[in-house]
XYZ file of C-alpha atoms in Angstrom:
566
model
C 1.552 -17.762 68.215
C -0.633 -18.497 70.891
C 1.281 -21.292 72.265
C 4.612 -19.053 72.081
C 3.357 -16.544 73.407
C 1.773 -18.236 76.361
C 5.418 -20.563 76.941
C 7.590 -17.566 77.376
C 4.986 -16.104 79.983
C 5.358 -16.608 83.656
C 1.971 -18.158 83.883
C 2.052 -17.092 88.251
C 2.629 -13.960 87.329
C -0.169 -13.290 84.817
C -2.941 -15.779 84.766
C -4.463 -14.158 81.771
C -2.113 -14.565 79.085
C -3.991 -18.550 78.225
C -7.021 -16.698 76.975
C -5.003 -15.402 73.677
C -6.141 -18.921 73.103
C -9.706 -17.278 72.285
C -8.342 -15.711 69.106
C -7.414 -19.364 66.807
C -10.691 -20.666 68.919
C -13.010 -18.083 67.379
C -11.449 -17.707 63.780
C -11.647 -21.566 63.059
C -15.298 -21.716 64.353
C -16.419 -19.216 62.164
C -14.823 -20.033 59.313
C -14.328 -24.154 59.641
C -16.732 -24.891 62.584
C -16.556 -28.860 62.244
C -12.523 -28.400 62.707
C -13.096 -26.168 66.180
C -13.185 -28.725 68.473
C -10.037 -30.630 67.114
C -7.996 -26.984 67.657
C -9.481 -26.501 71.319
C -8.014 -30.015 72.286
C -4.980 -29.298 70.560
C -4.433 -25.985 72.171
C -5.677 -27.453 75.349
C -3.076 -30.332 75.356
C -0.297 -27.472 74.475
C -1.045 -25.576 77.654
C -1.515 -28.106 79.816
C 2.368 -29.195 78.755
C 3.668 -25.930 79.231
C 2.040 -25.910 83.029
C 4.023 -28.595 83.520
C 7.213 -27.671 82.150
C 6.695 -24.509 84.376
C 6.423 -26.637 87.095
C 9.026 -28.660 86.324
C 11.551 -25.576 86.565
C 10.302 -24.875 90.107
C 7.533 -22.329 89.056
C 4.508 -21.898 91.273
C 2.119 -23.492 89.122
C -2.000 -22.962 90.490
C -3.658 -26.324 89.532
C -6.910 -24.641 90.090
C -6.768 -21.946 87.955
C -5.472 -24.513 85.122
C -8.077 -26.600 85.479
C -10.618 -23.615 85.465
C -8.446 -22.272 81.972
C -8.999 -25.882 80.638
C -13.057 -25.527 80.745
C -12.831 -22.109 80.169
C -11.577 -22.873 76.452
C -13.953 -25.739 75.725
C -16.372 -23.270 76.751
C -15.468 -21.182 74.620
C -15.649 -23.500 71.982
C -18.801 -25.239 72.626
C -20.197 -21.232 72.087
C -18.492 -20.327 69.773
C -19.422 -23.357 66.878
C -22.862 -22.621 68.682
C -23.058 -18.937 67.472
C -21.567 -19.908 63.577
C -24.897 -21.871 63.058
C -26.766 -18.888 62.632
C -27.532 -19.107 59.164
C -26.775 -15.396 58.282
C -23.254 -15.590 59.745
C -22.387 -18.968 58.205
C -23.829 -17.733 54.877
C -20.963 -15.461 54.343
C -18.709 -18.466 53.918
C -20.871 -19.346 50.545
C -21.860 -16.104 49.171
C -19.351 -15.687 46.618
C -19.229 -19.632 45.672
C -23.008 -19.790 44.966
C -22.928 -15.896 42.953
C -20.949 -17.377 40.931
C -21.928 -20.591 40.100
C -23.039 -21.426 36.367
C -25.643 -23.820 37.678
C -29.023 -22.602 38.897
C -28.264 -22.360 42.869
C -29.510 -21.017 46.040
C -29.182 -20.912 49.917
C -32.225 -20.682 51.878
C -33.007 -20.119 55.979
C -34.399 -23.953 57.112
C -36.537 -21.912 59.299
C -38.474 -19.484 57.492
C -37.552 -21.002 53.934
C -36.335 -17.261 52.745
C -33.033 -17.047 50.369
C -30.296 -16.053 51.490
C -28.422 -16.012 48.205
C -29.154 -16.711 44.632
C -26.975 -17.739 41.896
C -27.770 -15.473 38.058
C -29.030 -18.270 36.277
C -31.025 -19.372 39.367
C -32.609 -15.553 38.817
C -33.288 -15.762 35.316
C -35.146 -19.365 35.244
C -37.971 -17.320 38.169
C -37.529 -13.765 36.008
C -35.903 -11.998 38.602
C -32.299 -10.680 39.389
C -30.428 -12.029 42.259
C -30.701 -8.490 44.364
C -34.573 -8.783 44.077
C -34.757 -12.306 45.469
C -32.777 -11.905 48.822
C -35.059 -12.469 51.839
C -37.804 -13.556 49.639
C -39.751 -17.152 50.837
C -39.131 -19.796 48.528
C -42.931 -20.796 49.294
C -44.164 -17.392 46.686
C -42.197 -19.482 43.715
C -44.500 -22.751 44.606
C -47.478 -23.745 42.570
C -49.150 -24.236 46.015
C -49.516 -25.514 49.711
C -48.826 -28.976 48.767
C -45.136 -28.343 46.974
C -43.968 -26.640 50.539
C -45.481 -29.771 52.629
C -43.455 -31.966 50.701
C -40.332 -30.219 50.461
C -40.511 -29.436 54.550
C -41.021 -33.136 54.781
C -38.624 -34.424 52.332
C -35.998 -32.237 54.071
C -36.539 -33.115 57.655
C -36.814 -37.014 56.561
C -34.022 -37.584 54.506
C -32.357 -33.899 54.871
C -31.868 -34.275 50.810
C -33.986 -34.293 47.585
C -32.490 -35.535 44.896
C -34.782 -34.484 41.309
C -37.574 -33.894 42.671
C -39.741 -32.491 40.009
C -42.062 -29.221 41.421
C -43.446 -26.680 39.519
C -42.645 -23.083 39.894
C -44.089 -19.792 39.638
C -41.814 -16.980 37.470
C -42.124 -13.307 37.781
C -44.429 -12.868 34.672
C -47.028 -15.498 36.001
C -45.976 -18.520 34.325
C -45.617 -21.661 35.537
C -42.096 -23.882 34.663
C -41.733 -27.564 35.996
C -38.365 -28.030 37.356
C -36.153 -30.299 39.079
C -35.260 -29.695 42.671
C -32.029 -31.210 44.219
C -31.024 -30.271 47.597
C -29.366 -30.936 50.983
C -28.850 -29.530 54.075
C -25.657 -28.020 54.807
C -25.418 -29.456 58.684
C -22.575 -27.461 60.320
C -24.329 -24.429 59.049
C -27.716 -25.165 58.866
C -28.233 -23.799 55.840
C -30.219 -25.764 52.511
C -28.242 -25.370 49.722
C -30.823 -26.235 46.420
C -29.999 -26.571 42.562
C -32.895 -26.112 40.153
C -32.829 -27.979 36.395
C -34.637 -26.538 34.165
C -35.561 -29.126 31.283
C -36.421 -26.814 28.933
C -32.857 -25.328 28.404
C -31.879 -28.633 28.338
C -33.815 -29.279 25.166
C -32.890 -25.964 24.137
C -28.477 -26.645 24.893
C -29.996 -29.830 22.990
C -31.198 -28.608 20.124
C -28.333 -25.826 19.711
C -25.989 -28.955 19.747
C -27.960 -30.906 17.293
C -27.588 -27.750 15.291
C -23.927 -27.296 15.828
C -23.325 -31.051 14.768
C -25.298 -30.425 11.390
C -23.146 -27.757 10.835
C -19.722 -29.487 11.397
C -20.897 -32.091 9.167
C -22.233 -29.846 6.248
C -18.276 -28.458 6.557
C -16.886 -32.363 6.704
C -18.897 -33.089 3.564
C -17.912 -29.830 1.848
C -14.218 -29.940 2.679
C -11.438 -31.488 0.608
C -9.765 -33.201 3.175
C -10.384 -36.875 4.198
C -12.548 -37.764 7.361
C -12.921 -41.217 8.562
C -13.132 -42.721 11.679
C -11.937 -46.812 12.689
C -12.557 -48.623 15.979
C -10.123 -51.291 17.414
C -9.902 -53.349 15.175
C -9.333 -51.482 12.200
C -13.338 -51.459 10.822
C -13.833 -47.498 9.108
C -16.855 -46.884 10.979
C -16.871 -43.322 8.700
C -16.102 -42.057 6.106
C -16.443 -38.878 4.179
C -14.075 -37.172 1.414
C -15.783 -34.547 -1.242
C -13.684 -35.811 -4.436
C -14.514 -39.487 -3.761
C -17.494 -40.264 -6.299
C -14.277 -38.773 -8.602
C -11.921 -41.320 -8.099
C -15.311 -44.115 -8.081
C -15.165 -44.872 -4.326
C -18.334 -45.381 -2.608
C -17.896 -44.061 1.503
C -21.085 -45.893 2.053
C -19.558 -49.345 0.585
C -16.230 -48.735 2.634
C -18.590 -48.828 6.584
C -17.796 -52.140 8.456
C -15.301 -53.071 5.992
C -11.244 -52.775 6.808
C -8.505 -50.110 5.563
C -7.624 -52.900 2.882
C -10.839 -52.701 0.700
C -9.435 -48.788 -0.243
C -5.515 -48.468 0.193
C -2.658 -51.698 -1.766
C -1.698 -54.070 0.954
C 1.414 -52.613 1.487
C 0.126 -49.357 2.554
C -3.058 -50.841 4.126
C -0.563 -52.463 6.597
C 1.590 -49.210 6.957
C -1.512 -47.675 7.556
C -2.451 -50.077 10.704
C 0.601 -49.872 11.855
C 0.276 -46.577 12.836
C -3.515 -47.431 14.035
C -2.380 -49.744 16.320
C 0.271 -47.109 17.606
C -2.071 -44.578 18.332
C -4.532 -47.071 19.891
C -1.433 -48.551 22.076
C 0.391 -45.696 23.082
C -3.087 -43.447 23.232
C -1.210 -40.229 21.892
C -1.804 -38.667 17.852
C 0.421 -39.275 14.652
C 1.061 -38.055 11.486
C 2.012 -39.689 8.398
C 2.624 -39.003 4.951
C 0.774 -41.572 2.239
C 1.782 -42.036 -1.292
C -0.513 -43.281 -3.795
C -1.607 -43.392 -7.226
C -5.219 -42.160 -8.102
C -6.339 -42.520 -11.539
C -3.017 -43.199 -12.706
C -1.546 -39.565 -10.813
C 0.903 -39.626 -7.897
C -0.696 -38.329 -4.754
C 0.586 -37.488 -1.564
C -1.912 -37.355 1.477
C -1.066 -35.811 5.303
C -2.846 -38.230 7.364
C -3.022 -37.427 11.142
C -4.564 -39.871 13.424
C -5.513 -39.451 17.162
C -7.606 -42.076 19.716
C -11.506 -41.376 20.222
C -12.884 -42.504 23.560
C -16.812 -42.422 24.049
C -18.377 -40.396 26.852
C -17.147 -43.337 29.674
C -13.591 -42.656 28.645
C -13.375 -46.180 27.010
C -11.757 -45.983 23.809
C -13.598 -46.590 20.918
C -10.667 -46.504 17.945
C -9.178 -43.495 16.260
C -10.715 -40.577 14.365
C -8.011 -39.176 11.440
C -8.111 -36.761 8.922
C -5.544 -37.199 5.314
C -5.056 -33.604 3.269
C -4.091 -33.785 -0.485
C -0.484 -32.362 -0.171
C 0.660 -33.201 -3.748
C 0.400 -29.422 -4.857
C 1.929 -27.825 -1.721
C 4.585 -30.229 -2.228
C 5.229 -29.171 -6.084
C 5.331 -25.577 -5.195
C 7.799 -26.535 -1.979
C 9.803 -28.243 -4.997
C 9.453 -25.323 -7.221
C 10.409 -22.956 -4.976
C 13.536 -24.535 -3.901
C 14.374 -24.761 -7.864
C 13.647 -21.255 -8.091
C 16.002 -20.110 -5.641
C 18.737 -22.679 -7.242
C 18.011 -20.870 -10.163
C 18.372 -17.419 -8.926
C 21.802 -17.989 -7.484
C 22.646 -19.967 -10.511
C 21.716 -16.158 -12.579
C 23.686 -14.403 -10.108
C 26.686 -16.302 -10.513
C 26.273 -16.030 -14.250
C 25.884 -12.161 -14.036
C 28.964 -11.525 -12.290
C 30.641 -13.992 -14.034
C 29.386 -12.235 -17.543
C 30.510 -9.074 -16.072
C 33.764 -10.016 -15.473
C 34.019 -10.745 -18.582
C 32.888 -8.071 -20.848
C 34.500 -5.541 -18.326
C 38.131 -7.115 -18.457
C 38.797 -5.927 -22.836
C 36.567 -3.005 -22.156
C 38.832 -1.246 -19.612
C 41.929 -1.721 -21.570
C 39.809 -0.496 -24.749
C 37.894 2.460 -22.995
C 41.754 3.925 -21.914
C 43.496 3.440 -24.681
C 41.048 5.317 -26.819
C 40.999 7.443 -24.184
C 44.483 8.132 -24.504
C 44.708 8.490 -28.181
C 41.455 11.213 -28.491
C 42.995 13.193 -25.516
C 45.741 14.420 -28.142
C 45.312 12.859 -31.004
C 47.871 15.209 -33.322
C 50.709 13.318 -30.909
C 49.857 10.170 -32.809
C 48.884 11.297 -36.292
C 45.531 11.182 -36.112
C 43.809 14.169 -38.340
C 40.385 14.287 -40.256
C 38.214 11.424 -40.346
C 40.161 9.080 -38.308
C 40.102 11.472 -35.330
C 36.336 10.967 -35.809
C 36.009 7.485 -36.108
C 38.117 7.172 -33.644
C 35.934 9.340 -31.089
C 32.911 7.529 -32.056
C 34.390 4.349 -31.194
C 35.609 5.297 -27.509
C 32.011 6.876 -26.861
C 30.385 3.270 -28.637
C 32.657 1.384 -25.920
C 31.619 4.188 -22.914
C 27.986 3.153 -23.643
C 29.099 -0.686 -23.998
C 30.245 -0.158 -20.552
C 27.594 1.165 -19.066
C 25.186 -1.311 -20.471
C 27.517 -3.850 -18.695
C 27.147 -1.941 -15.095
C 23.457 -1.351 -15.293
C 23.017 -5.161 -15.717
C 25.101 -6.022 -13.143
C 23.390 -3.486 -10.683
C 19.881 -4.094 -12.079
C 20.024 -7.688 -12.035
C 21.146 -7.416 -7.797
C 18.721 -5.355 -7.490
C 15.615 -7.151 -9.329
C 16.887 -10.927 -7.737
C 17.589 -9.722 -3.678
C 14.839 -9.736 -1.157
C 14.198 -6.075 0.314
C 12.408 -6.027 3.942
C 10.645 -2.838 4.124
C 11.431 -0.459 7.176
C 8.106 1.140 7.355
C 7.663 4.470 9.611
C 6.088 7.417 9.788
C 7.436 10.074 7.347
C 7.277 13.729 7.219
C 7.219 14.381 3.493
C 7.927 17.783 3.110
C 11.229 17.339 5.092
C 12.009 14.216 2.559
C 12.087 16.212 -0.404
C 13.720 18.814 1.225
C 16.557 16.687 2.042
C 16.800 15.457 -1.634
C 16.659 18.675 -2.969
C 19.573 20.060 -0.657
C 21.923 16.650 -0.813
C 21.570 16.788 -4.521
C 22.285 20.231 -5.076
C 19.087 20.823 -7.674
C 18.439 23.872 -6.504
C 21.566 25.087 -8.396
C 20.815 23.789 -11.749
C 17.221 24.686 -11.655
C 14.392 26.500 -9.921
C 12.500 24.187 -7.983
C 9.738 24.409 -5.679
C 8.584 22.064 -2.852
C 4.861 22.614 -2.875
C 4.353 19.368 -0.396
C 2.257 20.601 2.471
C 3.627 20.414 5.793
C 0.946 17.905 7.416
C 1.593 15.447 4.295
C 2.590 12.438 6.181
C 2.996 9.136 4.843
C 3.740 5.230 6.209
C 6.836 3.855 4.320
C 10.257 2.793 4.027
C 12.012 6.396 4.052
C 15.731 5.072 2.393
C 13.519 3.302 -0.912
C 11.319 6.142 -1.240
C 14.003 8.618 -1.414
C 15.735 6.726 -3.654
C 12.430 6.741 -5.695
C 11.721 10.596 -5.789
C 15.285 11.341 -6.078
C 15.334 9.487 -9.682
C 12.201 11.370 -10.405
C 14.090 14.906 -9.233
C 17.306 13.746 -11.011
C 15.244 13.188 -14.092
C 13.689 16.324 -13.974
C 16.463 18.378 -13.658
C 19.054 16.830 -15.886
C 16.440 16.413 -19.069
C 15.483 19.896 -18.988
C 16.373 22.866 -21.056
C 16.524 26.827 -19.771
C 15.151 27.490 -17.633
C 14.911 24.844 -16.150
C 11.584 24.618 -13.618
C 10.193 21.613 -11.309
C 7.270 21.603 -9.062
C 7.007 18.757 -6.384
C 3.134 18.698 -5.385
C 0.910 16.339 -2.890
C -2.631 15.869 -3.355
C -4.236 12.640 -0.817
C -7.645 10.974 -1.448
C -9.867 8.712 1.132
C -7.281 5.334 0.055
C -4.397 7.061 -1.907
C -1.144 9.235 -1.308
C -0.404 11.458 -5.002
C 2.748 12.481 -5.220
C 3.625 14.612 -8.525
C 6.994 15.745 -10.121
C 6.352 18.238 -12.821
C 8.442 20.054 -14.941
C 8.889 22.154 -17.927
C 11.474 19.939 -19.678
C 12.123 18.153 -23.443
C 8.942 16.352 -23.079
C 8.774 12.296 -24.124
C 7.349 11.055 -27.145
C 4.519 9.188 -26.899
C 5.668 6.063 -29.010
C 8.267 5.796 -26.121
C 6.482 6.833 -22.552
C 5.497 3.116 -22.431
C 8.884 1.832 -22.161
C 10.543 4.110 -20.402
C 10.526 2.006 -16.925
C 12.103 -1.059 -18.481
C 15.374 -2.223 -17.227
C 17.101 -1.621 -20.513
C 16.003 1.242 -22.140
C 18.139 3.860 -23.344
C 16.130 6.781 -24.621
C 16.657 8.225 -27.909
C 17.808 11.835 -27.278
C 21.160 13.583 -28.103
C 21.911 13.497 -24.783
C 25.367 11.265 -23.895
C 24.565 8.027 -23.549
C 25.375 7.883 -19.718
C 23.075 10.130 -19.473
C 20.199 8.080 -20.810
C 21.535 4.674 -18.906
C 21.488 6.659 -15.385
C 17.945 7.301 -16.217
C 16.789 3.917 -17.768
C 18.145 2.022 -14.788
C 17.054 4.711 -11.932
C 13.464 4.563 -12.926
C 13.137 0.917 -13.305
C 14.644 0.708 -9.428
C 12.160 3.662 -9.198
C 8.952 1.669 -10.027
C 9.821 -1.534 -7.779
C 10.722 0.383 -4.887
C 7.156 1.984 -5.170
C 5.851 -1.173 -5.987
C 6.791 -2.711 -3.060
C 4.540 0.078 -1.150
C 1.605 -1.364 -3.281
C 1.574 1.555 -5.168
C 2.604 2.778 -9.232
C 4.146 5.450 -11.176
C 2.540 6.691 -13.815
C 3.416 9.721 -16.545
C 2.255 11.902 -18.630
C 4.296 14.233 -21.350
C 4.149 16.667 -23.807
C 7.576 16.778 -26.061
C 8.838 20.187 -25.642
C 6.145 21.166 -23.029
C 7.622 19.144 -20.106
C 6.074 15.705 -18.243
C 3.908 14.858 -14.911
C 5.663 11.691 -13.398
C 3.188 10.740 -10.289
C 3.470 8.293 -7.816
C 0.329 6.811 -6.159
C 0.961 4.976 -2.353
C -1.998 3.462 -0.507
C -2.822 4.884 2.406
C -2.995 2.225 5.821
C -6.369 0.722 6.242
């Protein structure tokens, strides 16, 4: 900008416009002092061409006052970079790196020796924090006289200490020996030091010590494989929980190759994929088949390359997990699903079946009871002959709650769970059903009830209950749908005032093909069996149960219990 701005100036006309040239002078010698001088010349250079392209075009170009400009900026320059090594302005370019450095740092004044900035851990090896150390003498950390002498000297000989070991003083009075590292920061004139102290190094030591006893009380413990094998192929460890088991000795197996535990075939198998790893330095994974103790086994083996702390590799370091049972269940869930479609097809196929002579059956019979004095049918046979069309009407029913039962009980339901406003549930069950006109029914659900579920299964759920209610009831007919919660559980009761059911039943009433033993019609009872039993595994997917209790002629108590969310 400077250079633009000074090229499209008539430089006759205003002799001032070169010192913009100040402005890129002083920023870079604050900030990057050792580059100032290297930006003056270039500047320099830049208007010294554009004096001459001036000229060039016939302007009156003032040699004097160009050569004045010219030492006027290297002037500048020379005190400018002059200025930045105060050490207070040229600490602000290393503030923030050494306040937050993880090592033990500080900056310090060469002159008076006080610190200028101080690094957290650096405050907590001398007991301080790093507020309470700025502009404090490094000298009131030293032992004594002796420690300053030979740090002044050591860092106007060599301008660096490398490890020097010094003791110093912390807050609380004691004394900690330390090693000082540190070097003088020449453009700025500033002495940057590190401090080591050895006793968190035998401390990091000992927690890592620690930590390594621990990983290898979890190796030993585990059921996986660990083992280890350098370039060659040599296990250099080895460590597997079931071994003793199978009579292999981990200690025997050190120094000795892959081929003293696995057949040749899959020793070599094995090394091949050693040698890949090794080659190609990346990890692999394998499956291994083998026979223990007469018993197929199948292992996961994964393998990746180990290189020691010089980055030279060493071999590989693998792990092998006893997949055989994952596998079986893999294999046995695949069969079950084979098998579940298989049912499927066979249910509708069934179906099919039994419904195709029923329907012909059920209408016929149908026909002949609507008027059965058009075909001669009097007395007894008119009887018979009614029993056997409601016989085939239950037949058929059977046949439908299988089919729907059996969909039902064999598909996979995802659960929609919400919020839900129960109160406004059962309203909406009551009022879509149209109980309210077949019995008096009251909705004693409190309106803060809320609950976390899937609303469609749970209506479905306490519109069976409802349904039941209502339809096995006698005059007149009464239902009370309560709420009562607990500190894990959501209650939810339907009571009513019904027939009651006996007690050598209750226990079966949720199964998928019970038909109950009233004088109801036997549609009836089906509707019922197969609403509860969808009843109970819709609630069961919420992790909750149904549960009833009944007197007969007194009425029943079906409740549902939901967990509440954690």
């Amino acid at each position: 900008m400077s250079l633009i701005l000074t090229a499209i100036e008539q430089v006759s006309s205003n002799p001032i416009s070169p010192l913009i040239y100040c402005i890129p002078i002083l920023l870079v010698a604050l900030w990057y002092p050792q580059k100032s001088l290297l930006l003056t010349t270039f500047l320099t250079v830049g208007f010294v061409l554009i004096q001459l392209y001036q000229a060039s075009l016939g302007n009156l170009i003032n040699p004097v006052m160009t050569g004045l400009h010219t030492i006027f900026l290297f002037w500048f320059c020379g005190a400018t970079t002059l200025f930045t090594r105060d050490s207070r302005l040229a600490l602000s370019r290393y503030r923030q790196l050494i306040e937050n450095s993880r090592d033990a740092k500080f900056l310090c004044d060469p002159d008076s020796l006080r610190l200028l900035c101080v690094s957290r851990r650096c405050a907590d090896i001398l007991g301080y924090t790093p507020l309470e150390l700025i502009g404090v003498p490094v000298e009131l950390f030293w032992a004594d006289e002796t420690c300053k002498a030979r740090f002044t000297s050591e860092m106007e000989r060599e301008g660096y200490i490398g490890n020097m070991e010094m003791p110093l003083r912390a807050q609380n009075g004691d004394t900690r020996l330390v090693f000082l590292s540190c070097r003088k920061l020449e453009p700025d004139n500033i002495y940057e030091c590190t401090i080591v102290d050895p006793s968190m190094l035998q401390g990091e030591r000992e927690d890592l010590v620690r930590s390594n006893e621990r990983l290898m009380e979890l190796i030993q413990q585990s059921n996986d494989i660990f083992f280890m094998q350098d370039v060659d192929g040599r296990i250099l460890h080895f460590s597997w929980l079931h071994a003793p088991e199978h009579g292999i000795s981990p200690a025997d197996l050190i120094g000795k190759g892959v081929d003293a535990l696995l057949p040749d075939d899959l020793s070599a198998q094995h090394m091949s994929w050693v040698r890949s790893v090794i080659s190609e330095r990346k990890n692999a994974c394998y499956d291994l088949d083998i026979e223990l103790g007469g018993v197929h086994h199948t292992f996961s083996v994964t393998l990746a390359p180990y290189t020691g702390t010089d980055g030279a590799l060493i071999g590989v370091v693998g792990s092998a997990r006893d997949t055989t049972e994952i596998r079986r269940q893999r294999i046995a869930c695949r069969q079950m699903a084979w098998e579940v479609d298989q049912w499927k097809g066979l249910v509708s196929n069934v179906s099919h079946e039994l419904r195709t002579p029923l329907q012909p059956l059920i209408g016929y019979l149908g026909i002949l009871a609507d008027d059965p004095e058009y075909y001669g049918l009097k007395g007894e046979t008119e009887k018979y002959l009614r029993t056997c069309l409601e016989c085939a009407r239950q037949e058929q029913a059977v046949v439908e709650r299988m089919v729907k039962l059996s969909l039902v009980m064999t598909d996979h339901i995802e659960l929609a769970i919400q919020d839900i406003h129960l109160r406004s549930l059962i309203n909406s069950i009551i009022s879509r059903g149209g109980y309210e006109s077949e019995a008096e029914i009251e909705n004693e659900i409190p309106e803060n009830a809320h609950i976390w579920g899937d609303p469609d299964l749970l209506y479905q759920a306490l519109e069976s209950l409802i349904s039941n209610a209502v339809k096995y009831n006698e005059p007149p007919k009464k239902v009370w749908i309560r709420y009562a919660g607990s500190n894990n559980n959501h209650y939810i009761m339907v009571c009513d005032n019904g027939i009651g059911i006996p007690a050598d039943i209750i226990g079966s009433i949720f199964g998928p093909l019970f038909i109950g033993g009233t004088q109801e019609t036997s549609h009836n009872c089906v509707h019922s069996g197969l609403g509860l039993a969808i009843a109970i595994k819709y609630v069961r997917l919420h992790g909750g149960e149904i549960s009833v209790t009944s007197e007969v002629g007194e009425g029943s108590t079906f409740t549902i219990r939901i967990p509440k969310e954690a």
